[in-house]
Structure formats: C-alpha cells, structure tokens
C-alpha cells in the first residue's frame, strides 16, 4: 500500500485501522505501548494485572480480526490482512534507553516471543497465533476457537514450542476433533 500511495494516504489508512483496533484493545483493558510502523504493541496486565489478562488479550484480538473483516467486506478500507501474536509471561517495564533519551517500554522474553509469533502468521496463513502459555489461561469456550499445531521451532528460542492458531470457523468442529487433528 505504501509503495503506491502518498505518505498522507498511508497515514490516513493507518489511522483508520488503528482507530477501531485501539478501541478493541482498550475495551478489554489493554494499553498500546508503542506504534511500530504499520503495527503496534499492546500489553495486557501491565503495569497492573486484573483478571485473566491472557483471555482479555485474545478477546481483543478476535474483536480486531472481526472488525477488519467487516471493514474489508464494506469496502471501507483497502483489502487488509493482519497478523497478531500473543504470548503470556513476566516482563520488565519501565524507562528504557539512555540518559539522553528514554521511553517507557516493556521488554523480556514475552515480548520477543509475541513478536516472533506475529511474524509466523504469513508463513502459516493465519491471523492470530497464541503460545501454549496463553492457551493454558483461556476458558474452555475460548480454547475451542483454536487449533493446536505441531511443535515448531521459533527464531531465537531453543526448544520447539506448541502454538495454537485461531480459526473463525471453529464452531463447526468438535473440541475432540480439534485436539486429534493436530
């Protein structure tokens, strides 16, 4: 999109996407930590953790996916595909940088793993990939919407990890089929 449009058109497009995406994140108690070009990093449970933050992150992600689909179908935005990666764990938050410039940020393995999962969406032709740690925190009715994958090596992680991919059509299959089809 950026290649064939003016910078102003790119900014307008991103702002239209980010508008409803940010609403979804905030509705489920998340905070936008930073914008990263055509994406952003959101955190749930930092600096204060309330309730099942992994489930809130998943529900916000599903909400975003559904809204992108609606906007695509209504032709309110150019055809847009997104990728979201979620991981659950401890992180370090605070001012990161130097004495010249600092930024409030979040870092740690949890952030790196989420970024790696987000990057896998293109390869796996998916929109939402969650780690086993996220999956284990979900209620049964939300778990039902994910299909387990074979353990996979993730860049920078030594051992293969078990991942789960969101499937919008999951309601057509039984829970038993989901776990035996991987």
CSV table of C-alpha atoms in Angstrom, one decimal:
chain,number,residue,atom,x,y,z
A,1,UNK,CA,0.0,0.0,0.0
A,2,UNK,CA,2.8,2.4,1.0
A,3,UNK,CA,4.6,1.8,-2.3
A,4,UNK,CA,1.7,3.1,-4.4
A,5,UNK,CA,0.2,5.8,-2.2
A,6,UNK,CA,1.3,9.2,-0.9
A,7,UNK,CA,2.6,9.4,2.7
A,8,UNK,CA,-0.6,11.3,3.6
A,9,UNK,CA,-2.7,8.5,2.2
A,10,UNK,CA,-0.7,5.9,4.2
A,11,UNK,CA,-1.1,7.9,7.4
A,12,UNK,CA,-4.9,8.2,6.8
A,13,UNK,CA,-5.2,4.5,6.1
A,14,UNK,CA,-3.2,3.5,9.2
A,15,UNK,CA,-5.2,6.0,11.4
A,16,UNK,CA,-8.5,4.5,10.2
A,17,UNK,CA,-7.3,1.0,11.1
A,18,UNK,CA,-5.7,2.0,14.4
A,19,UNK,CA,-8.8,3.8,15.4
A,20,UNK,CA,-11.0,0.7,15.8
A,21,UNK,CA,-8.1,-1.5,16.8
A,22,UNK,CA,-7.2,0.8,19.7
A,23,UNK,CA,-10.8,0.8,20.8
A,24,UNK,CA,-10.8,-3.0,20.9
A,25,UNK,CA,-7.6,-3.1,22.9
A,26,UNK,CA,-8.8,-0.6,25.4
A,27,UNK,CA,-12.3,-2.2,25.7
A,28,UNK,CA,-10.5,-5.3,27.1
A,29,UNK,CA,-8.2,-3.5,29.4
A,30,UNK,CA,-5.1,-3.4,27.2
A,31,UNK,CA,-2.7,-0.5,26.7
A,32,UNK,CA,-1.0,0.5,23.5
A,33,UNK,CA,2.7,0.5,24.4
A,34,UNK,CA,4.1,1.8,21.1
A,35,UNK,CA,3.4,2.0,17.4
A,36,UNK,CA,5.8,0.1,15.1
A,37,UNK,CA,5.3,1.3,11.5
A,38,UNK,CA,2.2,-0.4,10.3
A,39,UNK,CA,1.6,-2.1,13.6
A,40,UNK,CA,1.6,-1.7,17.3
A,41,UNK,CA,2.4,-3.4,20.6
A,42,UNK,CA,-0.3,-3.7,23.2
A,43,UNK,CA,0.1,-5.0,26.7
A,44,UNK,CA,-2.5,-6.5,29.0
A,45,UNK,CA,-1.8,-6.7,32.7
A,46,UNK,CA,1.0,-4.1,32.9
A,47,UNK,CA,1.6,-2.2,35.0
A,48,UNK,CA,-1.4,-3.6,36.9
A,49,UNK,CA,-2.8,-7.1,36.3
A,50,UNK,CA,-6.5,-7.6,36.8
A,51,UNK,CA,-8.4,-10.7,36.0
A,52,UNK,CA,-7.5,-13.1,33.2
A,53,UNK,CA,-5.3,-10.9,31.1
A,54,UNK,CA,-4.4,-13.6,28.6
A,55,UNK,CA,-8.1,-14.1,27.8
A,56,UNK,CA,-8.7,-10.4,27.6
A,57,UNK,CA,-5.8,-10.1,25.0
A,58,UNK,CA,-7.3,-13.0,23.0
A,59,UNK,CA,-10.8,-11.5,23.1
A,60,UNK,CA,-9.4,-8.1,21.9
A,61,UNK,CA,-7.6,-9.8,19.1
A,62,UNK,CA,-10.6,-11.7,17.9
A,63,UNK,CA,-12.6,-8.4,18.1
A,64,UNK,CA,-9.9,-6.8,15.9
A,65,UNK,CA,-10.0,-9.6,13.4
A,66,UNK,CA,-13.8,-9.4,13.1
A,67,UNK,CA,-13.7,-5.7,12.7
A,68,UNK,CA,-11.1,-5.8,9.9
A,69,UNK,CA,-13.2,-8.4,8.2
A,70,UNK,CA,-16.3,-6.2,8.4
A,71,UNK,CA,-14.4,-3.1,7.1
A,72,UNK,CA,-13.0,-5.2,4.2
A,73,UNK,CA,-16.4,-6.5,3.3
A,74,UNK,CA,-17.9,-3.0,3.5
A,75,UNK,CA,-15.0,-1.8,1.3
A,76,UNK,CA,-14.3,1.0,3.9
A,77,UNK,CA,-10.6,0.1,3.7
A,78,UNK,CA,-8.3,-1.4,1.0
A,79,UNK,CA,-8.2,-5.2,1.3
A,80,UNK,CA,-6.3,-5.7,4.6
A,81,UNK,CA,-4.8,-8.8,6.2
A,82,UNK,CA,-3.4,-8.7,9.7
A,83,UNK,CA,-1.3,-10.8,11.9
A,84,UNK,CA,-1.3,-11.0,15.7
A,85,UNK,CA,1.0,-12.9,18.0
A,86,UNK,CA,0.3,-13.4,21.7
A,87,UNK,CA,2.5,-14.8,24.5
A,88,UNK,CA,1.9,-14.8,28.2
A,89,UNK,CA,4.6,-14.4,30.9
A,90,UNK,CA,6.6,-12.0,33.0
A,91,UNK,CA,8.1,-8.8,31.6
A,92,UNK,CA,10.2,-5.9,32.7
A,93,UNK,CA,8.5,-2.5,32.4
A,94,UNK,CA,10.0,0.9,32.9
A,95,UNK,CA,12.0,3.6,31.3
A,96,UNK,CA,14.4,2.1,28.8
A,97,UNK,CA,17.1,4.0,26.9
A,98,UNK,CA,20.0,6.3,27.8
A,99,UNK,CA,20.5,9.5,29.8
A,100,UNK,CA,19.8,11.4,26.5
A,101,UNK,CA,16.5,9.7,25.6
A,102,UNK,CA,14.3,7.2,27.4
A,103,UNK,CA,11.0,5.7,26.6
A,104,UNK,CA,8.5,3.9,28.9
A,105,UNK,CA,8.5,0.4,27.4
A,106,UNK,CA,8.1,-3.3,28.1
A,107,UNK,CA,10.7,-5.9,27.3
A,108,UNK,CA,11.7,-9.5,28.0
A,109,UNK,CA,11.2,-13.0,26.5
A,110,UNK,CA,7.4,-12.5,26.5
A,111,UNK,CA,7.7,-9.5,24.1
A,112,UNK,CA,10.2,-11.3,21.8
A,113,UNK,CA,8.1,-14.4,21.6
A,114,UNK,CA,4.9,-12.5,20.8
A,115,UNK,CA,6.8,-10.7,18.0
A,116,UNK,CA,8.1,-14.0,16.6
A,117,UNK,CA,4.5,-15.4,16.7
A,118,UNK,CA,3.2,-12.4,14.9
A,119,UNK,CA,5.8,-12.9,12.2
A,120,UNK,CA,4.7,-16.5,11.7
A,121,UNK,CA,1.2,-15.5,10.5
A,122,UNK,CA,2.3,-15.0,6.9
A,123,UNK,CA,4.0,-18.4,6.8
A,124,UNK,CA,1.0,-20.2,8.5
A,125,UNK,CA,-1.6,-18.2,6.5
A,126,UNK,CA,-3.3,-17.2,9.8
A,127,UNK,CA,-4.3,-14.0,11.6
A,128,UNK,CA,-3.8,-14.9,15.2
A,129,UNK,CA,-1.2,-17.3,16.8
A,130,UNK,CA,-1.0,-17.8,20.5
A,131,UNK,CA,1.5,-19.7,22.6
A,132,UNK,CA,0.7,-22.6,24.8
A,133,UNK,CA,1.1,-20.3,27.8
A,134,UNK,CA,-1.7,-18.1,26.5
A,135,UNK,CA,-3.8,-21.1,25.6
A,136,UNK,CA,-3.5,-22.6,29.1
A,137,UNK,CA,-5.0,-19.4,30.6
A,138,UNK,CA,-8.2,-19.5,28.4
A,139,UNK,CA,-11.7,-20.5,29.3
A,140,UNK,CA,-12.9,-23.7,27.6
A,141,UNK,CA,-15.3,-21.8,25.2
A,142,UNK,CA,-12.4,-19.6,24.0
A,143,UNK,CA,-9.9,-22.5,23.7
A,144,UNK,CA,-12.4,-24.1,21.4
A,145,UNK,CA,-11.7,-21.4,18.8
A,146,UNK,CA,-8.0,-22.5,18.4
A,147,UNK,CA,-6.4,-25.4,16.5
A,148,UNK,CA,-3.2,-26.8,18.0
A,149,UNK,CA,-0.2,-27.1,15.7
A,150,UNK,CA,2.8,-29.4,15.8
A,151,UNK,CA,5.6,-28.1,18.0
A,152,UNK,CA,7.6,-25.6,16.0
A,153,UNK,CA,11.0,-24.0,16.3
A,154,UNK,CA,10.7,-20.3,16.7
A,155,UNK,CA,13.6,-18.0,15.8
A,156,UNK,CA,15.7,-17.3,18.9
A,157,UNK,CA,14.0,-20.0,21.0
A,158,UNK,CA,16.0,-23.2,21.7
A,159,UNK,CA,13.2,-25.7,22.1
A,160,UNK,CA,10.2,-26.2,19.8
A,161,UNK,CA,7.1,-24.5,21.1
A,162,UNK,CA,3.5,-25.6,20.9
A,163,UNK,CA,1.4,-23.0,19.1
A,164,UNK,CA,-2.4,-22.6,18.5
A,165,UNK,CA,-3.9,-20.9,15.5
A,166,UNK,CA,-7.3,-19.0,15.6
A,167,UNK,CA,-9.9,-20.5,13.4
A,168,UNK,CA,-13.0,-18.4,12.7
A,169,UNK,CA,-14.9,-21.5,11.6
A,170,UNK,CA,-14.1,-23.4,14.7
A,171,UNK,CA,-17.7,-23.7,15.9
A,172,UNK,CA,-18.3,-26.2,13.1
A,173,UNK,CA,-15.9,-28.8,14.7
A,174,UNK,CA,-16.0,-30.6,18.0
A,175,UNK,CA,-13.4,-30.0,20.7
A,176,UNK,CA,-12.3,-33.6,20.3
A,177,UNK,CA,-11.7,-33.2,16.6
A,178,UNK,CA,-9.6,-30.1,17.3
A,179,UNK,CA,-7.2,-31.9,19.6
A,180,UNK,CA,-6.9,-35.0,17.5
A,181,UNK,CA,-6.4,-33.2,14.2
A,182,UNK,CA,-3.1,-31.6,15.0
